[in-house]
Amino acid sequence: MADIESVLVSEEAIRDRVSELGRQIADDLSGAESEVVIVAVLTGSVIFVADLVRALPLRLHIGLTAVSSYPGRSTQSQGAQMQGELPQNLAGKHVLLVDDILDTGRTIRLLRGEILKQSPASLRTCVIVRKDRPQARECQCEYVGFDIPDAFVVGYGLDYNNEYRNLPFIGTLRREAIK
Ligand code: IMP
Ligand code: MG
């Protein structure tokens, strides 16, 4: 793809890691007596969550929520804002919050806080990539696919101006592609 500068995580590496994450999460939740609910953060997590739930041999429900922090052509976080409702029935359930990336951690912190208000039985968070920056490392996140350098990345759900989400790998954009 001409706009890509370098591939940071290949399609094969993602496939293997998603299977591993699925096994680990299924193990951790295998004794769960109450319902397991996946809360996927739109739009960036759609590709990841679709792969992850098929790697999870568990009974589960899927709920969606939306948070925006990189509107339009931003390549710096503009602060997390809820764009949609959370599922409202999380009390007593085992919740797994799934997002694409941990960057400033604002999205995950905001959503964890809101979900905890509903008193779930447990709350865990899973992202496919985490950037190498202090705020990201300080944010509570039980399952991380890959640690990557602190660069703006696209692919596997991650976008620039709503493009590139369908790339099967995660990579950086050439400077010329950022307008
Ligand atoms: P945080 O709230 O700063 O951790 O950012 C999380 C959200 O910002 C993610 O769900 C992504 O949608 C978006 N985001 C953060 N970093 C990137 C990136 O490098 N490329 C594309 N989107 C990003
Ligand atoms: Mg997002």
mmCIF file with all atom_site columns, C-alpha atoms and ligand atoms in Angstrom:
data_model
loop_
_atom_site.group_PDB
_atom_site.id
_atom_site.type_symbol
_atom_site.label_atom_id
_atom_site.label_alt_id
_atom_site.label_comp_id
_atom_site.label_asym_id
_atom_site.label_entity_id
_atom_site.label_seq_id
_atom_site.pdbx_PDB_ins_code
_atom_site.Cartn_x
_atom_site.Cartn_y
_atom_site.Cartn_z
_atom_site.occupancy
_atom_site.B_iso_or_equiv
_atom_site.pdbx_formal_charge
_atom_site.auth_seq_id
_atom_site.auth_comp_id
_atom_site.auth_asym_id
_atom_site.auth_atom_id
_atom_site.pdbx_PDB_model_num
ATOM   1   C  CA  . MET A 1 1   ? 0.000   0.000   0.000  1.00 0.00 ? 1   MET A CA  1
ATOM   2   C  CA  . ALA A 1 2   ? 1.670   3.210   -1.257 1.00 0.00 ? 2   ALA A CA  1
ATOM   3   C  CA  . ASP A 1 3   ? 0.667   5.354   1.760  1.00 0.00 ? 3   ASP A CA  1
ATOM   4   C  CA  . ILE A 1 4   ? 2.295   3.028   4.301  1.00 0.00 ? 4   ILE A CA  1
ATOM   5   C  CA  . GLU A 1 5   ? 5.762   3.859   5.582  1.00 0.00 ? 5   GLU A CA  1
ATOM   6   C  CA  . SER A 1 6   ? 6.391   0.712   7.622  1.00 0.00 ? 6   SER A CA  1
ATOM   7   C  CA  . VAL A 1 7   ? 4.508   -2.308  8.902  1.00 0.00 ? 7   VAL A CA  1
ATOM   8   C  CA  . LEU A 1 8   ? 4.804   -2.505  12.701 1.00 0.00 ? 8   LEU A CA  1
ATOM   9   C  CA  . VAL A 1 9   ? 2.607   -5.586  13.259 1.00 0.00 ? 9   VAL A CA  1
ATOM   10  C  CA  . SER A 1 10  ? 2.051   -8.069  10.442 1.00 0.00 ? 10  SER A CA  1
ATOM   11  C  CA  . GLU A 1 11  ? -1.176  -9.861  9.605  1.00 0.00 ? 11  GLU A CA  1
ATOM   12  C  CA  . GLU A 1 12  ? 0.345   -13.201 10.717 1.00 0.00 ? 12  GLU A CA  1
ATOM   13  C  CA  . ALA A 1 13  ? 1.552   -11.777 14.034 1.00 0.00 ? 13  ALA A CA  1
ATOM   14  C  CA  . ILE A 1 14  ? -1.925  -10.358 14.704 1.00 0.00 ? 14  ILE A CA  1
ATOM   15  C  CA  . ARG A 1 15  ? -3.586  -13.685 13.887 1.00 0.00 ? 15  ARG A CA  1
ATOM   16  C  CA  . ASP A 1 16  ? -1.315  -15.629 16.277 1.00 0.00 ? 16  ASP A CA  1
ATOM   17  C  CA  . ARG A 1 17  ? -1.627  -13.095 19.072 1.00 0.00 ? 17  ARG A CA  1
ATOM   18  C  CA  . VAL A 1 18  ? -5.423  -12.884 18.835 1.00 0.00 ? 18  VAL A CA  1
ATOM   19  C  CA  . SER A 1 19  ? -5.611  -16.691 19.251 1.00 0.00 ? 19  SER A CA  1
ATOM   20  C  CA  . GLU A 1 20  ? -3.352  -16.467 22.306 1.00 0.00 ? 20  GLU A CA  1
ATOM   21  C  CA  . LEU A 1 21  ? -5.398  -13.649 23.815 1.00 0.00 ? 21  LEU A CA  1
ATOM   22  C  CA  . GLY A 1 22  ? -8.561  -15.652 23.203 1.00 0.00 ? 22  GLY A CA  1
ATOM   23  C  CA  . ARG A 1 23  ? -7.133  -18.658 25.057 1.00 0.00 ? 23  ARG A CA  1
ATOM   24  C  CA  . GLN A 1 24  ? -5.892  -16.534 27.951 1.00 0.00 ? 24  GLN A CA  1
ATOM   25  C  CA  . ILE A 1 25  ? -9.165  -14.614 28.346 1.00 0.00 ? 25  ILE A CA  1
ATOM   26  C  CA  . ALA A 1 26  ? -11.243 -17.790 28.049 1.00 0.00 ? 26  ALA A CA  1
ATOM   27  C  CA  . ASP A 1 27  ? -9.084  -19.395 30.761 1.00 0.00 ? 27  ASP A CA  1
ATOM   28  C  CA  . ASP A 1 28  ? -9.480  -16.386 33.039 1.00 0.00 ? 28  ASP A CA  1
ATOM   29  C  CA  . LEU A 1 29  ? -13.270 -16.337 32.554 1.00 0.00 ? 29  LEU A CA  1
ATOM   30  C  CA  . SER A 1 30  ? -13.864 -20.074 32.424 1.00 0.00 ? 30  SER A CA  1
ATOM   31  C  CA  . GLY A 1 31  ? -15.187 -20.290 35.988 1.00 0.00 ? 31  GLY A CA  1
ATOM   32  C  CA  . ALA A 1 32  ? -17.481 -17.299 35.539 1.00 0.00 ? 32  ALA A CA  1
ATOM   33  C  CA  . GLU A 1 33  ? -20.943 -18.045 36.894 1.00 0.00 ? 33  GLU A CA  1
ATOM   34  C  CA  . SER A 1 34  ? -22.614 -14.949 35.536 1.00 0.00 ? 34  SER A CA  1
ATOM   35  C  CA  . GLU A 1 35  ? -22.905 -13.670 32.000 1.00 0.00 ? 35  GLU A CA  1
ATOM   36  C  CA  . VAL A 1 36  ? -19.872 -12.444 30.039 1.00 0.00 ? 36  VAL A CA  1
ATOM   37  C  CA  . VAL A 1 37  ? -20.429 -9.202  28.123 1.00 0.00 ? 37  VAL A CA  1
ATOM   38  C  CA  . ILE A 1 38  ? -17.966 -7.839  25.582 1.00 0.00 ? 38  ILE A CA  1
ATOM   39  C  CA  . VAL A 1 39  ? -18.195 -4.042  25.324 1.00 0.00 ? 39  VAL A CA  1
ATOM   40  C  CA  . ALA A 1 40  ? -16.596 -2.989  22.035 1.00 0.00 ? 40  ALA A CA  1
ATOM   41  C  CA  . VAL A 1 41  ? -15.592 0.624   21.458 1.00 0.00 ? 41  VAL A CA  1
ATOM   42  C  CA  . LEU A 1 42  ? -16.667 1.910   18.033 1.00 0.00 ? 42  LEU A CA  1
ATOM   43  C  CA  . THR A 1 43  ? -15.366 2.378   15.473 1.00 0.00 ? 43  THR A CA  1
ATOM   44  C  CA  . GLY A 1 44  ? -11.744 1.346   15.822 1.00 0.00 ? 44  GLY A CA  1
ATOM   45  C  CA  . SER A 1 45  ? -12.269 -1.987  17.606 1.00 0.00 ? 45  SER A CA  1
ATOM   46  C  CA  . VAL A 1 46  ? -14.655 -3.559  15.064 1.00 0.00 ? 46  VAL A CA  1
ATOM   47  C  CA  . ILE A 1 47  ? -12.055 -5.631  13.218 1.00 0.00 ? 47  ILE A CA  1
ATOM   48  C  CA  . PHE A 1 48  ? -10.270 -6.740  16.400 1.00 0.00 ? 48  PHE A CA  1
ATOM   49  C  CA  . VAL A 1 49  ? -13.424 -7.604  18.311 1.00 0.00 ? 49  VAL A CA  1
ATOM   50  C  CA  . ALA A 1 50  ? -14.771 -9.632  15.371 1.00 0.00 ? 50  ALA A CA  1
ATOM   51  C  CA  . ASP A 1 51  ? -11.597 -11.750 15.412 1.00 0.00 ? 51  ASP A CA  1
ATOM   52  C  CA  . LEU A 1 52  ? -11.340 -11.887 19.207 1.00 0.00 ? 52  LEU A CA  1
ATOM   53  C  CA  . VAL A 1 53  ? -14.868 -13.137 19.904 1.00 0.00 ? 53  VAL A CA  1
ATOM   54  C  CA  . ARG A 1 54  ? -14.356 -15.979 17.411 1.00 0.00 ? 54  ARG A CA  1
ATOM   55  C  CA  . ALA A 1 55  ? -11.232 -16.953 19.369 1.00 0.00 ? 55  ALA A CA  1
ATOM   56  C  CA  . LEU A 1 56  ? -13.239 -17.032 22.633 1.00 0.00 ? 56  LEU A CA  1
ATOM   57  C  CA  . PRO A 1 57  ? -14.895 -20.401 23.271 1.00 0.00 ? 57  PRO A CA  1
ATOM   58  C  CA  . LEU A 1 58  ? -17.333 -18.905 25.800 1.00 0.00 ? 58  LEU A CA  1
ATOM   59  C  CA  . ARG A 1 59  ? -21.003 -17.999 25.983 1.00 0.00 ? 59  ARG A CA  1
ATOM   60  C  CA  . LEU A 1 60  ? -21.017 -14.245 25.634 1.00 0.00 ? 60  LEU A CA  1
ATOM   61  C  CA  . HIS A 1 61  ? -23.032 -11.207 24.689 1.00 0.00 ? 61  HIS A CA  1
ATOM   62  C  CA  . ILE A 1 62  ? -21.736 -8.276  22.649 1.00 0.00 ? 62  ILE A CA  1
ATOM   63  C  CA  . GLY A 1 63  ? -22.540 -4.640  23.427 1.00 0.00 ? 63  GLY A CA  1
ATOM   64  C  CA  . LEU A 1 64  ? -21.288 -1.522  21.671 1.00 0.00 ? 64  LEU A CA  1
ATOM   65  C  CA  . THR A 1 65  ? -20.356 1.975   22.713 1.00 0.00 ? 65  THR A CA  1
ATOM   66  C  CA  . ALA A 1 66  ? -18.748 4.898   20.890 1.00 0.00 ? 66  ALA A CA  1
ATOM   67  C  CA  . VAL A 1 67  ? -16.045 7.321   21.966 1.00 0.00 ? 67  VAL A CA  1
ATOM   68  C  CA  . SER A 1 68  ? -14.324 9.851   19.765 1.00 0.00 ? 68  SER A CA  1
ATOM   69  C  CA  . SER A 1 69  ? -10.916 11.402  20.399 1.00 0.00 ? 69  SER A CA  1
ATOM   70  C  CA  . TYR A 1 70  ? -9.324  11.837  16.954 1.00 0.00 ? 70  TYR A CA  1
ATOM   71  C  CA  . PRO A 1 71  ? -12.028 13.626  14.933 1.00 0.00 ? 71  PRO A CA  1
ATOM   72  C  CA  . GLY A 1 72  ? -11.386 14.112  11.200 1.00 0.00 ? 72  GLY A CA  1
ATOM   73  C  CA  . ARG A 1 73  ? -7.770  14.715  10.277 1.00 0.00 ? 73  ARG A CA  1
ATOM   74  C  CA  . SER A 1 74  ? -6.375  14.840  13.851 1.00 0.00 ? 74  SER A CA  1
ATOM   75  C  CA  . THR A 1 75  ? -3.262  12.807  14.586 1.00 0.00 ? 75  THR A CA  1
ATOM   76  C  CA  . GLN A 1 76  ? -3.176  14.033  18.224 1.00 0.00 ? 76  GLN A CA  1
ATOM   77  C  CA  . SER A 1 77  ? -5.844  13.077  20.765 1.00 0.00 ? 77  SER A CA  1
ATOM   78  C  CA  . GLN A 1 78  ? -8.435  15.843  21.253 1.00 0.00 ? 78  GLN A CA  1
ATOM   79  C  CA  . GLY A 1 79  ? -9.730  14.311  24.505 1.00 0.00 ? 79  GLY A CA  1
ATOM   80  C  CA  . ALA A 1 80  ? -12.182 11.415  24.868 1.00 0.00 ? 80  ALA A CA  1
ATOM   81  C  CA  . GLN A 1 81  ? -15.900 12.115  24.499 1.00 0.00 ? 81  GLN A CA  1
ATOM   82  C  CA  . MET A 1 82  ? -18.743 9.616   24.718 1.00 0.00 ? 82  MET A CA  1
ATOM   83  C  CA  . GLN A 1 83  ? -20.608 9.509   21.408 1.00 0.00 ? 83  GLN A CA  1
ATOM   84  C  CA  . GLY A 1 84  ? -23.038 6.750   22.288 1.00 0.00 ? 84  GLY A CA  1
ATOM   85  C  CA  . GLU A 1 85  ? -24.661 5.078   25.280 1.00 0.00 ? 85  GLU A CA  1
ATOM   86  C  CA  . LEU A 1 86  ? -23.046 2.247   27.181 1.00 0.00 ? 86  LEU A CA  1
ATOM   87  C  CA  . PRO A 1 87  ? -25.044 -0.977  27.455 1.00 0.00 ? 87  PRO A CA  1
ATOM   88  C  CA  . GLN A 1 88  ? -27.175 -0.361  30.575 1.00 0.00 ? 88  GLN A CA  1
ATOM   89  C  CA  . ASN A 1 89  ? -27.437 -3.898  31.950 1.00 0.00 ? 89  ASN A CA  1
ATOM   90  C  CA  . LEU A 1 90  ? -23.912 -4.621  33.191 1.00 0.00 ? 90  LEU A CA  1
ATOM   91  C  CA  . ALA A 1 91  ? -24.662 -5.056  36.920 1.00 0.00 ? 91  ALA A CA  1
ATOM   92  C  CA  . GLY A 1 92  ? -23.377 -8.439  38.137 1.00 0.00 ? 92  GLY A CA  1
ATOM   93  C  CA  . LYS A 1 93  ? -21.906 -9.355  34.731 1.00 0.00 ? 93  LYS A CA  1
ATOM   94  C  CA  . HIS A 1 94  ? -18.292 -10.080 33.756 1.00 0.00 ? 94  HIS A CA  1
ATOM   95  C  CA  . VAL A 1 95  ? -17.387 -7.249  31.411 1.00 0.00 ? 95  VAL A CA  1
ATOM   96  C  CA  . LEU A 1 96  ? -14.532 -7.284  28.900 1.00 0.00 ? 96  LEU A CA  1
ATOM   97  C  CA  . LEU A 1 97  ? -13.945 -3.831  27.420 1.00 0.00 ? 97  LEU A CA  1
ATOM   98  C  CA  . VAL A 1 98  ? -12.296 -4.085  23.988 1.00 0.00 ? 98  VAL A CA  1
ATOM   99  C  CA  . ASP A 1 99  ? -10.644 -1.197  22.151 1.00 0.00 ? 99  ASP A CA  1
ATOM   100 C  CA  . ASP A 1 100 ? -8.151  -0.888  19.332 1.00 0.00 ? 100 ASP A CA  1
ATOM   101 C  CA  . ILE A 1 101 ? -5.333  1.070   20.976 1.00 0.00 ? 101 ILE A CA  1
ATOM   102 C  CA  . LEU A 1 102 ? -4.152  2.495   24.276 1.00 0.00 ? 102 LEU A CA  1
ATOM   103 C  CA  . ASP A 1 103 ? -2.685  5.937   23.576 1.00 0.00 ? 103 ASP A CA  1
ATOM   104 C  CA  . THR A 1 104 ? -3.343  8.634   26.199 1.00 0.00 ? 104 THR A CA  1
ATOM   105 C  CA  . GLY A 1 105 ? -5.587  6.185   28.097 1.00 0.00 ? 105 GLY A CA  1
ATOM   106 C  CA  . ARG A 1 106 ? -8.406  8.745   28.257 1.00 0.00 ? 106 ARG A CA  1
ATOM   107 C  CA  . THR A 1 107 ? -10.895 6.510   26.436 1.00 0.00 ? 107 THR A CA  1
ATOM   108 C  CA  . ILE A 1 108 ? -10.259 3.495   28.639 1.00 0.00 ? 108 ILE A CA  1
ATOM   109 C  CA  . ARG A 1 109 ? -10.241 5.530   31.855 1.00 0.00 ? 109 ARG A CA  1
ATOM   110 C  CA  . LEU A 1 110 ? -13.531 7.231   30.914 1.00 0.00 ? 110 LEU A CA  1
ATOM   111 C  CA  . LEU A 1 111 ? -15.236 3.965   29.982 1.00 0.00 ? 111 LEU A CA  1
ATOM   112 C  CA  . ARG A 1 112 ? -13.873 1.992   32.952 1.00 0.00 ? 112 ARG A CA  1
ATOM   113 C  CA  . GLY A 1 113 ? -15.220 4.683   35.282 1.00 0.00 ? 113 GLY A CA  1
ATOM   114 C  CA  . GLU A 1 114 ? -18.651 4.637   33.645 1.00 0.00 ? 114 GLU A CA  1
ATOM   115 C  CA  . ILE A 1 115 ? -18.850 0.819   33.568 1.00 0.00 ? 115 ILE A CA  1
ATOM   116 C  CA  . LEU A 1 116 ? -17.810 0.512   37.232 1.00 0.00 ? 116 LEU A CA  1
ATOM   117 C  CA  . LYS A 1 117 ? -20.773 2.757   38.183 1.00 0.00 ? 117 LYS A CA  1
ATOM   118 C  CA  . GLN A 1 118 ? -23.005 -0.127  37.069 1.00 0.00 ? 118 GLN A CA  1
ATOM   119 C  CA  . SER A 1 119 ? -21.342 -2.576  39.552 1.00 0.00 ? 119 SER A CA  1
ATOM   120 C  CA  . PRO A 1 120 ? -20.267 -5.382  37.212 1.00 0.00 ? 120 PRO A CA  1
ATOM   121 C  CA  . ALA A 1 121 ? -19.043 -8.686  38.749 1.00 0.00 ? 121 ALA A CA  1
ATOM   122 C  CA  . SER A 1 122 ? -15.657 -7.972  37.113 1.00 0.00 ? 122 SER A CA  1
ATOM   123 C  CA  . LEU A 1 123 ? -14.157 -5.608  34.567 1.00 0.00 ? 123 LEU A CA  1
ATOM   124 C  CA  . ARG A 1 124 ? -11.182 -6.349  32.335 1.00 0.00 ? 124 ARG A CA  1
ATOM   125 C  CA  . THR A 1 125 ? -9.804  -4.388  29.412 1.00 0.00 ? 125 THR A CA  1
ATOM   126 C  CA  . CYS A 1 126 ? -8.209  -5.648  26.191 1.00 0.00 ? 126 CYS A CA  1
ATOM   127 C  CA  . VAL A 1 127 ? -6.507  -3.686  23.395 1.00 0.00 ? 127 VAL A CA  1
ATOM   128 C  CA  . ILE A 1 128 ? -4.629  -4.940  20.358 1.00 0.00 ? 128 ILE A CA  1
ATOM   129 C  CA  . VAL A 1 129 ? -1.850  -2.338  20.649 1.00 0.00 ? 129 VAL A CA  1
ATOM   130 C  CA  . ARG A 1 130 ? -0.454  -0.051  23.342 1.00 0.00 ? 130 ARG A CA  1
ATOM   131 C  CA  . LYS A 1 131 ? 1.816   2.879   22.573 1.00 0.00 ? 131 LYS A CA  1
ATOM   132 C  CA  . ASP A 1 132 ? 5.117   3.243   24.365 1.00 0.00 ? 132 ASP A CA  1
ATOM   133 C  CA  . ARG A 1 133 ? 4.262   6.299   26.476 1.00 0.00 ? 133 ARG A CA  1
ATOM   134 C  CA  . PRO A 1 134 ? 3.896   6.710   30.244 1.00 0.00 ? 134 PRO A CA  1
ATOM   135 C  CA  . GLN A 1 135 ? 0.160   7.549   30.196 1.00 0.00 ? 135 GLN A CA  1
ATOM   136 C  CA  . ALA A 1 136 ? -0.591  4.355   28.280 1.00 0.00 ? 136 ALA A CA  1
ATOM   137 C  CA  . ARG A 1 137 ? 1.482   2.153   30.578 1.00 0.00 ? 137 ARG A CA  1
ATOM   138 C  CA  . GLU A 1 138 ? -0.111  3.687   33.690 1.00 0.00 ? 138 GLU A CA  1
ATOM   139 C  CA  . CYS A 1 139 ? -3.642  2.902   32.485 1.00 0.00 ? 139 CYS A CA  1
ATOM   140 C  CA  . GLN A 1 140 ? -5.091  -0.340  33.851 1.00 0.00 ? 140 GLN A CA  1
ATOM   141 C  CA  . CYS A 1 141 ? -5.323  -2.853  31.000 1.00 0.00 ? 141 CYS A CA  1
ATOM   142 C  CA  . GLU A 1 142 ? -5.251  -6.607  31.603 1.00 0.00 ? 142 GLU A CA  1
ATOM   143 C  CA  . TYR A 1 143 ? -4.681  -7.789  28.014 1.00 0.00 ? 143 TYR A CA  1
ATOM   144 C  CA  . VAL A 1 144 ? -2.359  -6.067  25.538 1.00 0.00 ? 144 VAL A CA  1
ATOM   145 C  CA  . GLY A 1 145 ? -1.719  -7.568  22.109 1.00 0.00 ? 145 GLY A CA  1
ATOM   146 C  CA  . PHE A 1 146 ? 1.468   -5.676  21.249 1.00 0.00 ? 146 PHE A CA  1
ATOM   147 C  CA  . ASP A 1 147 ? 3.525   -2.817  22.637 1.00 0.00 ? 147 ASP A CA  1
ATOM   148 C  CA  . ILE A 1 148 ? 4.465   -0.463  19.800 1.00 0.00 ? 148 ILE A CA  1
ATOM   149 C  CA  . PRO A 1 149 ? 6.479   2.770   19.522 1.00 0.00 ? 149 PRO A CA  1
ATOM   150 C  CA  . ASP A 1 150 ? 4.706   6.080   20.182 1.00 0.00 ? 150 ASP A CA  1
ATOM   151 C  CA  . ALA A 1 151 ? 3.775   6.790   16.546 1.00 0.00 ? 151 ALA A CA  1
ATOM   152 C  CA  . PHE A 1 152 ? 0.503   7.438   14.728 1.00 0.00 ? 152 PHE A CA  1
ATOM   153 C  CA  . VAL A 1 153 ? -0.601  4.102   13.239 1.00 0.00 ? 153 VAL A CA  1
ATOM   154 C  CA  . VAL A 1 154 ? -3.362  2.835   10.942 1.00 0.00 ? 154 VAL A CA  1
ATOM   155 C  CA  . GLY A 1 155 ? -4.832  -0.520  9.935  1.00 0.00 ? 155 GLY A CA  1
ATOM   156 C  CA  . TYR A 1 156 ? -6.686  -3.399  11.626 1.00 0.00 ? 156 TYR A CA  1
ATOM   157 C  CA  . GLY A 1 157 ? -9.483  -0.967  12.558 1.00 0.00 ? 157 GLY A CA  1
ATOM   158 C  CA  . LEU A 1 158 ? -7.311  2.085   13.207 1.00 0.00 ? 158 LEU A CA  1
ATOM   159 C  CA  . ASP A 1 159 ? -7.963  5.042   10.921 1.00 0.00 ? 159 ASP A CA  1
ATOM   160 C  CA  . TYR A 1 160 ? -6.671  8.326   9.663  1.00 0.00 ? 160 TYR A CA  1
ATOM   161 C  CA  . ASN A 1 161 ? -9.636  10.518  8.657  1.00 0.00 ? 161 ASN A CA  1
ATOM   162 C  CA  . ASN A 1 162 ? -11.755 7.316   8.639  1.00 0.00 ? 162 ASN A CA  1
ATOM   163 C  CA  . GLU A 1 163 ? -9.548  5.584   6.039  1.00 0.00 ? 163 GLU A CA  1
ATOM   164 C  CA  . TYR A 1 164 ? -7.163  2.600   6.207  1.00 0.00 ? 164 TYR A CA  1
ATOM   165 C  CA  . ARG A 1 165 ? -9.267  0.652   8.749  1.00 0.00 ? 165 ARG A CA  1
ATOM   166 C  CA  . ASN A 1 166 ? -9.427  -2.336  6.392  1.00 0.00 ? 166 ASN A CA  1
ATOM   167 C  CA  . LEU A 1 167 ? -5.660  -2.890  6.137  1.00 0.00 ? 167 LEU A CA  1
ATOM   168 C  CA  . PRO A 1 168 ? -4.955  -6.355  7.590  1.00 0.00 ? 168 PRO A CA  1
ATOM   169 C  CA  . PHE A 1 169 ? -1.748  -5.152  9.346  1.00 0.00 ? 169 PHE A CA  1
ATOM   170 C  CA  . ILE A 1 170 ? -0.832  -2.201  11.595 1.00 0.00 ? 170 ILE A CA  1
ATOM   171 C  CA  . GLY A 1 171 ? 1.639   0.330   10.225 1.00 0.00 ? 171 GLY A CA  1
ATOM   172 C  CA  . THR A 1 172 ? 2.713   3.947   10.081 1.00 0.00 ? 172 THR A CA  1
ATOM   173 C  CA  . LEU A 1 173 ? 1.645   6.399   7.381  1.00 0.00 ? 173 LEU A CA  1
ATOM   174 C  CA  . ARG A 1 174 ? 4.016   8.227   5.073  1.00 0.00 ? 174 ARG A CA  1
ATOM   175 C  CA  . ARG A 1 175 ? 4.230   11.918  5.869  1.00 0.00 ? 175 ARG A CA  1
ATOM   176 C  CA  . GLU A 1 176 ? 2.758   12.764  2.439  1.00 0.00 ? 176 GLU A CA  1
ATOM   177 C  CA  . ALA A 1 177 ? -0.426  10.802  3.252  1.00 0.00 ? 177 ALA A CA  1
ATOM   178 C  CA  . ILE A 1 178 ? -1.148  13.039  6.295  1.00 0.00 ? 178 ILE A CA  1
ATOM   179 C  CA  . LYS A 1 179 ? -2.981  16.172  5.109  1.00 0.00 ? 179 LYS A CA  1
HETATM 180 P  P1  . IMP B 2 .   ? -6.729  7.386   23.995 1.00 0.00 ? 1   IMP B P1  1
HETATM 181 O  O1  . IMP B 2 .   ? -8.035  7.788   24.612 1.00 0.00 ? 1   IMP B O1  1
HETATM 182 O  O2  . IMP B 2 .   ? -5.813  8.576   23.775 1.00 0.00 ? 1   IMP B O2  1
HETATM 183 O  O3  . IMP B 2 .   ? -6.031  6.229   24.650 1.00 0.00 ? 1   IMP B O3  1
HETATM 184 O  O4  . IMP B 2 .   ? -7.001  6.997   22.504 1.00 0.00 ? 1   IMP B O4  1
HETATM 185 C  C1  . IMP B 2 .   ? -7.783  5.996   22.159 1.00 0.00 ? 1   IMP B C1  1
HETATM 186 C  C2  . IMP B 2 .   ? -8.481  6.241   20.846 1.00 0.00 ? 1   IMP B C2  1
HETATM 187 O  O5  . IMP B 2 .   ? -7.820  7.188   19.982 1.00 0.00 ? 1   IMP B O5  1
HETATM 188 C  C3  . IMP B 2 .   ? -8.436  4.922   20.136 1.00 0.00 ? 1   IMP B C3  1
HETATM 189 O  O6  . IMP B 2 .   ? -9.610  4.216   20.387 1.00 0.00 ? 1   IMP B O6  1
HETATM 190 C  C4  . IMP B 2 .   ? -8.272  5.290   18.694 1.00 0.00 ? 1   IMP B C4  1
HETATM 191 O  O7  . IMP B 2 .   ? -9.530  5.359   18.081 1.00 0.00 ? 1   IMP B O7  1
HETATM 192 C  C5  . IMP B 2 .   ? -7.646  6.658   18.679 1.00 0.00 ? 1   IMP B C5  1
HETATM 193 N  N1  . IMP B 2 .   ? -6.187  6.567   18.415 1.00 0.00 ? 1   IMP B N1  1
HETATM 194 C  C6  . IMP B 2 .   ? -5.190  6.672   19.304 1.00 0.00 ? 1   IMP B C6  1
HETATM 195 N  N2  . IMP B 2 .   ? -3.990  6.535   18.714 1.00 0.00 ? 1   IMP B N2  1
HETATM 196 C  C7  . IMP B 2 .   ? -4.242  6.327   17.404 1.00 0.00 ? 1   IMP B C7  1
HETATM 197 C  C8  . IMP B 2 .   ? -3.389  6.083   16.269 1.00 0.00 ? 1   IMP B C8  1
HETATM 198 O  O8  . IMP B 2 .   ? -2.157  6.020   16.335 1.00 0.00 ? 1   IMP B O8  1
HETATM 199 N  N3  . IMP B 2 .   ? -4.025  5.923   15.092 1.00 0.00 ? 1   IMP B N3  1
HETATM 200 C  C9  . IMP B 2 .   ? -5.380  5.962   14.942 1.00 0.00 ? 1   IMP B C9  1
HETATM 201 N  N4  . IMP B 2 .   ? -6.205  6.170   15.982 1.00 0.00 ? 1   IMP B N4  1
HETATM 202 C  C10 . IMP B 2 .   ? -5.640  6.354   17.209 1.00 0.00 ? 1   IMP B C10 1
HETATM 203 MG MG  . MG  B 3 .   ? -11.348 4.613   18.600 1.00 0.00 ? 2   MG  B MG  1
#
